[in-house]
Amino acid sequence: ADTHEQRAEVFIRIAETNQQEIATADKRIADKDQDITRDFDSYEQLANDGEDRQTLEQLKGMWAKWVECRNQMLELSRKGQDPAAAELYAKTGDAVFHTFGSTIDKMGEWNHADALKHAEMANGAVASGKMGVIIGVAIAILAATGIGAFITLGTKRGLKQISDSLLAGSEQVASAAQQVSSSSQSLAQGASEQ
């Protein structure tokens, strides 16, 4: 968008006759130059592929050709040769700017395809992550079931041993009680005989 805005500012600058408006148009052109340079620098930091970098270099080359043609057009306009500036645009500038636009379109297509590729990779990673979580939960359930069964069996054995001990103890108490009862009867009988 900045490039198209700058091209429009150049046309406004060439067509303008008011000196104050000419100065304003020159400032807007210079501001757009700074914006576009910043855009190139930002994109260059993000370019991570050889093809993308090569296309960026082509784009910078096309932009440099446009800037050269634009500067010649503005110089002609400053000298009052606006028809010559318009003719230069028609002869050279339009083709250069069109080629620049085609290169931007090519970069857009490459970026779209690269974004789709990375989106597919991200979707694959998410699917793998989901599968990992499912496997992890299944392992955790199996481990919990195994540990629960081990604890239950251990507790059951312990309770069985306690139960068996209590049963044996109660049998011994019953036997002792029977012996005490027999002894009591014997004593009672002996006492009554006396």
PDB file of C-alpha atoms in Angstrom:
ATOM      1  CA  ALA A   1       0.000   0.000   0.000  1.00  0.00           C
ATOM      2  CA  ASP A   2       2.864   2.374   0.823  1.00  0.00           C
ATOM      3  CA  THR A   3       4.323   1.943  -2.658  1.00  0.00           C
ATOM      4  CA  HIS A   4       1.021   2.749  -4.384  1.00  0.00           C
ATOM      5  CA  GLU A   5       0.493   5.720  -2.093  1.00  0.00           C
ATOM      6  CA  GLN A   6       3.948   7.000  -2.926  1.00  0.00           C
ATOM      7  CA  ARG A   7       3.325   6.620  -6.663  1.00  0.00           C
ATOM      8  CA  ALA A   8       0.095   8.603  -6.244  1.00  0.00           C
ATOM      9  CA  GLU A   9       2.010  11.303  -4.347  1.00  0.00           C
ATOM     10  CA  VAL A  10       4.461  11.530  -7.262  1.00  0.00           C
ATOM     11  CA  PHE A  11       1.568  12.145  -9.682  1.00  0.00           C
ATOM     12  CA  ILE A  12       0.092  14.730  -7.317  1.00  0.00           C
ATOM     13  CA  ARG A  13       3.506  16.387  -7.035  1.00  0.00           C
ATOM     14  CA  ILE A  14       3.947  16.556 -10.799  1.00  0.00           C
ATOM     15  CA  ALA A  15       0.446  17.942 -11.356  1.00  0.00           C
ATOM     16  CA  GLU A  16       0.628  20.483  -8.504  1.00  0.00           C
ATOM     17  CA  THR A  17       1.437  24.138  -9.174  1.00  0.00           C
ATOM     18  CA  ASN A  18       1.047  25.561  -5.655  1.00  0.00           C
ATOM     19  CA  GLN A  19       4.492  25.711  -4.016  1.00  0.00           C
ATOM     20  CA  GLN A  20       3.137  24.910  -0.544  1.00  0.00           C
ATOM     21  CA  GLU A  21       1.332  21.812  -1.884  1.00  0.00           C
ATOM     22  CA  ILE A  22       4.482  20.816  -3.797  1.00  0.00           C
ATOM     23  CA  ALA A  23       6.491  20.982  -0.549  1.00  0.00           C
ATOM     24  CA  THR A  24       3.828  18.918   1.248  1.00  0.00           C
ATOM     25  CA  ALA A  25       3.852  16.305  -1.536  1.00  0.00           C
ATOM     26  CA  ASP A  26       7.682  16.149  -1.422  1.00  0.00           C
ATOM     27  CA  LYS A  27       7.511  15.543   2.347  1.00  0.00           C
ATOM     28  CA  ARG A  28       4.917  12.786   1.947  1.00  0.00           C
ATOM     29  CA  ILE A  29       7.085  11.134  -0.718  1.00  0.00           C
ATOM     30  CA  ALA A  30      10.110  11.249   1.627  1.00  0.00           C
ATOM     31  CA  ASP A  31       7.996   9.878   4.524  1.00  0.00           C
ATOM     32  CA  LYS A  32       6.791   6.999   2.353  1.00  0.00           C
ATOM     33  CA  ASP A  33      10.417   6.267   1.394  1.00  0.00           C
ATOM     34  CA  GLN A  34      11.214   5.841   5.088  1.00  0.00           C
ATOM     35  CA  ASP A  35       8.132   3.625   5.623  1.00  0.00           C
ATOM     36  CA  ILE A  36       9.041   1.431   2.668  1.00  0.00           C
ATOM     37  CA  THR A  37      12.667   1.118   3.809  1.00  0.00           C
ATOM     38  CA  ARG A  38      11.408   0.079   7.255  1.00  0.00           C
ATOM     39  CA  ASP A  39       9.068  -2.463   5.622  1.00  0.00           C
ATOM     40  CA  PHE A  40      11.986  -3.942   3.634  1.00  0.00           C
ATOM     41  CA  ASP A  41      14.124  -4.151   6.778  1.00  0.00           C
ATOM     42  CA  SER A  42      11.344  -5.801   8.787  1.00  0.00           C
ATOM     43  CA  TYR A  43      10.640  -8.328   6.059  1.00  0.00           C
ATOM     44  CA  GLU A  44      14.329  -9.096   5.697  1.00  0.00           C
ATOM     45  CA  GLN A  45      14.468 -10.008   9.401  1.00  0.00           C
ATOM     46  CA  LEU A  46      11.632 -12.509   8.853  1.00  0.00           C
ATOM     47  CA  ALA A  47      12.825 -14.019   5.575  1.00  0.00           C
ATOM     48  CA  ASN A  48      14.080 -17.492   6.451  1.00  0.00           C
ATOM     49  CA  ASP A  49      14.188 -19.230   3.115  1.00  0.00           C
ATOM     50  CA  GLY A  50      16.589 -18.869   0.195  1.00  0.00           C
ATOM     51  CA  GLU A  51      13.797 -18.402  -2.331  1.00  0.00           C
ATOM     52  CA  ASP A  52      12.130 -15.772  -0.146  1.00  0.00           C
ATOM     53  CA  ARG A  53      15.405 -13.872   0.275  1.00  0.00           C
ATOM     54  CA  GLN A  54      16.079 -14.056  -3.470  1.00  0.00           C
ATOM     55  CA  THR A  55      12.641 -12.629  -4.236  1.00  0.00           C
ATOM     56  CA  LEU A  56      13.213  -9.887  -1.654  1.00  0.00           C
ATOM     57  CA  GLU A  57      16.468  -8.948  -3.370  1.00  0.00           C
ATOM     58  CA  GLN A  58      14.639  -8.824  -6.719  1.00  0.00           C
ATOM     59  CA  LEU A  59      12.001  -6.624  -5.120  1.00  0.00           C
ATOM     60  CA  LYS A  60      14.639  -4.272  -3.726  1.00  0.00           C
ATOM     61  CA  GLY A  61      16.236  -4.092  -7.190  1.00  0.00           C
ATOM     62  CA  MET A  62      12.889  -3.211  -8.782  1.00  0.00           C
ATOM     63  CA  TRP A  63      12.272  -0.615  -6.085  1.00  0.00           C
ATOM     64  CA  ALA A  64      15.685   0.953  -6.717  1.00  0.00           C
ATOM     65  CA  LYS A  65      14.822   1.208 -10.444  1.00  0.00           C
ATOM     66  CA  TRP A  66      11.489   2.836  -9.559  1.00  0.00           C
ATOM     67  CA  VAL A  67      13.177   5.304  -7.188  1.00  0.00           C
ATOM     68  CA  GLU A  68      15.686   6.215  -9.927  1.00  0.00           C
ATOM     69  CA  CYS A  69      12.895   6.781 -12.465  1.00  0.00           C
ATOM     70  CA  ARG A  70      10.788   8.635  -9.872  1.00  0.00           C
ATOM     71  CA  ASN A  71      13.688  10.939  -9.007  1.00  0.00           C
ATOM     72  CA  GLN A  72      14.230  11.728 -12.708  1.00  0.00           C
ATOM     73  CA  MET A  73      10.495  12.476 -13.066  1.00  0.00           C
ATOM     74  CA  LEU A  74      10.539  14.752 -10.015  1.00  0.00           C
ATOM     75  CA  GLU A  75      13.655  16.543 -11.279  1.00  0.00           C
ATOM     76  CA  LEU A  76      11.983  17.186 -14.629  1.00  0.00           C
ATOM     77  CA  SER A  77       8.905  18.467 -12.795  1.00  0.00           C
ATOM     78  CA  ARG A  78      11.006  20.800 -10.629  1.00  0.00           C
ATOM     79  CA  LYS A  79      12.425  22.268 -13.855  1.00  0.00           C
ATOM     80  CA  GLY A  80       8.874  22.889 -15.087  1.00  0.00           C
ATOM     81  CA  GLN A  81       8.999  20.030 -17.603  1.00  0.00           C
ATOM     82  CA  ASP A  82       5.866  18.204 -16.414  1.00  0.00           C
ATOM     83  CA  PRO A  83       5.013  16.785 -19.866  1.00  0.00           C
ATOM     84  CA  ALA A  84       8.508  15.261 -20.072  1.00  0.00           C
ATOM     85  CA  ALA A  85       8.030  13.794 -16.555  1.00  0.00           C
ATOM     86  CA  ALA A  86       4.695  12.247 -17.617  1.00  0.00           C
ATOM     87  CA  GLU A  87       6.311  10.878 -20.795  1.00  0.00           C
ATOM     88  CA  LEU A  88       9.144   9.320 -18.735  1.00  0.00           C
ATOM     89  CA  TYR A  89       6.558   7.635 -16.544  1.00  0.00           C
ATOM     90  CA  ALA A  90       4.673   6.320 -19.570  1.00  0.00           C
ATOM     91  CA  LYS A  91       7.870   5.138 -21.268  1.00  0.00           C
ATOM     92  CA  THR A  92       9.763   3.667 -18.288  1.00  0.00           C
ATOM     93  CA  GLY A  93       8.144   4.232 -14.906  1.00  0.00           C
ATOM     94  CA  ASP A  94       4.915   2.343 -15.534  1.00  0.00           C
ATOM     95  CA  ALA A  95       6.728  -0.809 -16.685  1.00  0.00           C
ATOM     96  CA  VAL A  96       9.149  -0.661 -13.744  1.00  0.00           C
ATOM     97  CA  PHE A  97       6.318  -0.151 -11.259  1.00  0.00           C
ATOM     98  CA  HIS A  98       4.285  -2.955 -12.882  1.00  0.00           C
ATOM     99  CA  THR A  99       7.265  -5.342 -12.595  1.00  0.00           C
ATOM    100  CA  PHE A 100       7.675  -4.260  -8.970  1.00  0.00           C
ATOM    101  CA  GLY A 101       3.979  -5.048  -8.363  1.00  0.00           C
ATOM    102  CA  SER A 102       4.347  -8.473 -10.017  1.00  0.00           C
ATOM    103  CA  THR A 103       7.292  -9.260  -7.734  1.00  0.00           C
ATOM    104  CA  ILE A 104       5.212  -8.273  -4.703  1.00  0.00           C
ATOM    105  CA  ASP A 105       2.456 -10.604  -5.940  1.00  0.00           C
ATOM    106  CA  LYS A 106       5.018 -13.409  -6.295  1.00  0.00           C
ATOM    107  CA  MET A 107       6.173 -12.799  -2.710  1.00  0.00           C
ATOM    108  CA  GLY A 108       2.566 -12.844  -1.537  1.00  0.00           C
ATOM    109  CA  GLU A 109       1.962 -16.188  -3.233  1.00  0.00           C
ATOM    110  CA  TRP A 110       5.159 -17.628  -1.744  1.00  0.00           C
ATOM    111  CA  ASN A 111       4.228 -16.359   1.731  1.00  0.00           C
ATOM    112  CA  HIS A 112       0.744 -17.838   1.398  1.00  0.00           C
ATOM    113  CA  ALA A 113       2.146 -21.236   0.390  1.00  0.00           C
ATOM    114  CA  ASP A 114       4.752 -21.078   3.183  1.00  0.00           C
ATOM    115  CA  ALA A 115       2.067 -20.177   5.727  1.00  0.00           C
ATOM    116  CA  LEU A 116      -0.046 -23.144   4.601  1.00  0.00           C
ATOM    117  CA  LYS A 117       2.987 -25.442   4.913  1.00  0.00           C
ATOM    118  CA  HIS A 118       3.684 -24.220   8.441  1.00  0.00           C
ATOM    119  CA  ALA A 119       0.000 -24.503   9.365  1.00  0.00           C
ATOM    120  CA  GLU A 120       0.017 -28.136   8.236  1.00  0.00           C
ATOM    121  CA  MET A 121       3.145 -28.756  10.311  1.00  0.00           C
ATOM    122  CA  ALA A 122       1.480 -27.150  13.336  1.00  0.00           C
ATOM    123  CA  ASN A 123      -1.641 -29.273  12.818  1.00  0.00           C
ATOM    124  CA  GLY A 124       0.560 -32.382  12.675  1.00  0.00           C
ATOM    125  CA  ALA A 125       2.286 -31.373  15.899  1.00  0.00           C
ATOM    126  CA  VAL A 126      -1.082 -30.818  17.581  1.00  0.00           C
ATOM    127  CA  ALA A 127      -2.304 -34.225  16.399  1.00  0.00           C
ATOM    128  CA  SER A 128       0.877 -35.856  17.711  1.00  0.00           C
ATOM    129  CA  GLY A 129       0.425 -34.021  20.993  1.00  0.00           C
ATOM    130  CA  LYS A 130      -3.159 -35.244  21.290  1.00  0.00           C
ATOM    131  CA  MET A 131      -2.042 -38.809  20.613  1.00  0.00           C
ATOM    132  CA  GLY A 132       0.693 -38.461  23.227  1.00  0.00           C
ATOM    133  CA  VAL A 133      -1.839 -37.245  25.785  1.00  0.00           C
ATOM    134  CA  ILE A 134      -4.191 -40.138  24.990  1.00  0.00           C
ATOM    135  CA  ILE A 135      -1.363 -42.667  25.340  1.00  0.00           C
ATOM    136  CA  GLY A 136      -0.208 -40.999  28.561  1.00  0.00           C
ATOM    137  CA  VAL A 137      -3.714 -41.116  30.049  1.00  0.00           C
ATOM    138  CA  ALA A 138      -4.098 -44.771  29.044  1.00  0.00           C
ATOM    139  CA  ILE A 139      -0.762 -45.649  30.679  1.00  0.00           C
ATOM    140  CA  ALA A 140      -1.763 -43.712  33.802  1.00  0.00           C
ATOM    141  CA  ILE A 141      -5.080 -45.578  33.993  1.00  0.00           C
ATOM    142  CA  LEU A 142      -3.344 -48.936  33.586  1.00  0.00           C
ATOM    143  CA  ALA A 143      -0.737 -48.008  36.192  1.00  0.00           C
ATOM    144  CA  ALA A 144      -3.419 -46.818  38.628  1.00  0.00           C
ATOM    145  CA  THR A 145      -5.388 -50.033  38.093  1.00  0.00           C
ATOM    146  CA  GLY A 146      -2.265 -52.144  38.698  1.00  0.00           C
ATOM    147  CA  ILE A 147      -1.306 -50.216  41.813  1.00  0.00           C
ATOM    148  CA  GLY A 148      -4.909 -50.400  43.092  1.00  0.00           C
ATOM    149  CA  ALA A 149      -4.991 -54.158  42.534  1.00  0.00           C
ATOM    150  CA  PHE A 150      -1.634 -54.578  44.292  1.00  0.00           C
ATOM    151  CA  ILE A 151      -2.832 -52.528  47.279  1.00  0.00           C
ATOM    152  CA  THR A 152      -6.139 -54.428  47.411  1.00  0.00           C
ATOM    153  CA  LEU A 153      -4.433 -57.828  47.320  1.00  0.00           C
ATOM    154  CA  GLY A 154      -1.929 -56.767  49.966  1.00  0.00           C
ATOM    155  CA  THR A 155      -4.687 -55.455  52.205  1.00  0.00           C
ATOM    156  CA  LYS A 156      -6.765 -58.606  51.657  1.00  0.00           C
ATOM    157  CA  ARG A 157      -3.820 -60.841  52.639  1.00  0.00           C
ATOM    158  CA  GLY A 158      -3.134 -58.763  55.726  1.00  0.00           C
ATOM    159  CA  LEU A 159      -6.781 -58.853  56.801  1.00  0.00           C
ATOM    160  CA  LYS A 160      -6.928 -62.624  56.162  1.00  0.00           C
ATOM    161  CA  GLN A 161      -3.882 -63.152  58.408  1.00  0.00           C
ATOM    162  CA  ILE A 162      -5.442 -60.995  61.142  1.00  0.00           C
ATOM    163  CA  SER A 163      -8.733 -62.853  60.752  1.00  0.00           C
ATOM    164  CA  ASP A 164      -6.984 -66.223  60.965  1.00  0.00           C
ATOM    165  CA  SER A 165      -5.073 -65.060  64.068  1.00  0.00           C
ATOM    166  CA  LEU A 166      -8.278 -63.868  65.713  1.00  0.00           C
ATOM    167  CA  LEU A 167     -10.014 -67.145  64.842  1.00  0.00           C
ATOM    168  CA  ALA A 168      -7.153 -69.170  66.313  1.00  0.00           C
ATOM    169  CA  GLY A 169      -7.130 -66.905  69.369  1.00  0.00           C
ATOM    170  CA  SER A 170     -10.874 -67.271  69.835  1.00  0.00           C
ATOM    171  CA  GLU A 171     -10.591 -71.048  69.543  1.00  0.00           C
ATOM    172  CA  GLN A 172      -7.877 -71.014  72.187  1.00  0.00           C
ATOM    173  CA  VAL A 173     -10.010 -68.797  74.426  1.00  0.00           C
ATOM    174  CA  ALA A 174     -12.983 -71.124  73.928  1.00  0.00           C
ATOM    175  CA  SER A 175     -10.822 -74.133  74.743  1.00  0.00           C
ATOM    176  CA  ALA A 176      -9.430 -72.392  77.821  1.00  0.00           C
ATOM    177  CA  ALA A 177     -12.929 -71.407  78.878  1.00  0.00           C
ATOM    178  CA  GLN A 178     -14.038 -75.005  78.539  1.00  0.00           C
ATOM    179  CA  GLN A 179     -11.075 -76.141  80.621  1.00  0.00           C
ATOM    180  CA  VAL A 180     -11.854 -73.494  83.253  1.00  0.00           C
ATOM    181  CA  SER A 181     -15.478 -74.635  83.246  1.00  0.00           C
ATOM    182  CA  SER A 182     -14.416 -78.264  83.683  1.00  0.00           C
ATOM    183  CA  SER A 183     -12.039 -77.314  86.454  1.00  0.00           C
ATOM    184  CA  SER A 184     -14.748 -75.277  88.127  1.00  0.00           C
ATOM    185  CA  GLN A 185     -17.122 -78.187  88.038  1.00  0.00           C
ATOM    186  CA  SER A 186     -14.445 -80.500  89.435  1.00  0.00           C
ATOM    187  CA  LEU A 187     -13.746 -78.082  92.241  1.00  0.00           C
ATOM    188  CA  ALA A 188     -17.384 -77.578  92.921  1.00  0.00           C
ATOM    189  CA  GLN A 189     -17.890 -81.304  93.071  1.00  0.00           C
ATOM    190  CA  GLY A 190     -14.870 -81.708  95.347  1.00  0.00           C
ATOM    191  CA  ALA A 191     -16.152 -78.998  97.619  1.00  0.00           C
ATOM    192  CA  SER A 192     -19.563 -80.490  97.848  1.00  0.00           C
ATOM    193  CA  GLU A 193     -18.037 -83.866  98.754  1.00  0.00           C
ATOM    194  CA  GLN A 194     -16.154 -82.274 101.532  1.00  0.00           C
TER     195      GLN A 194
END
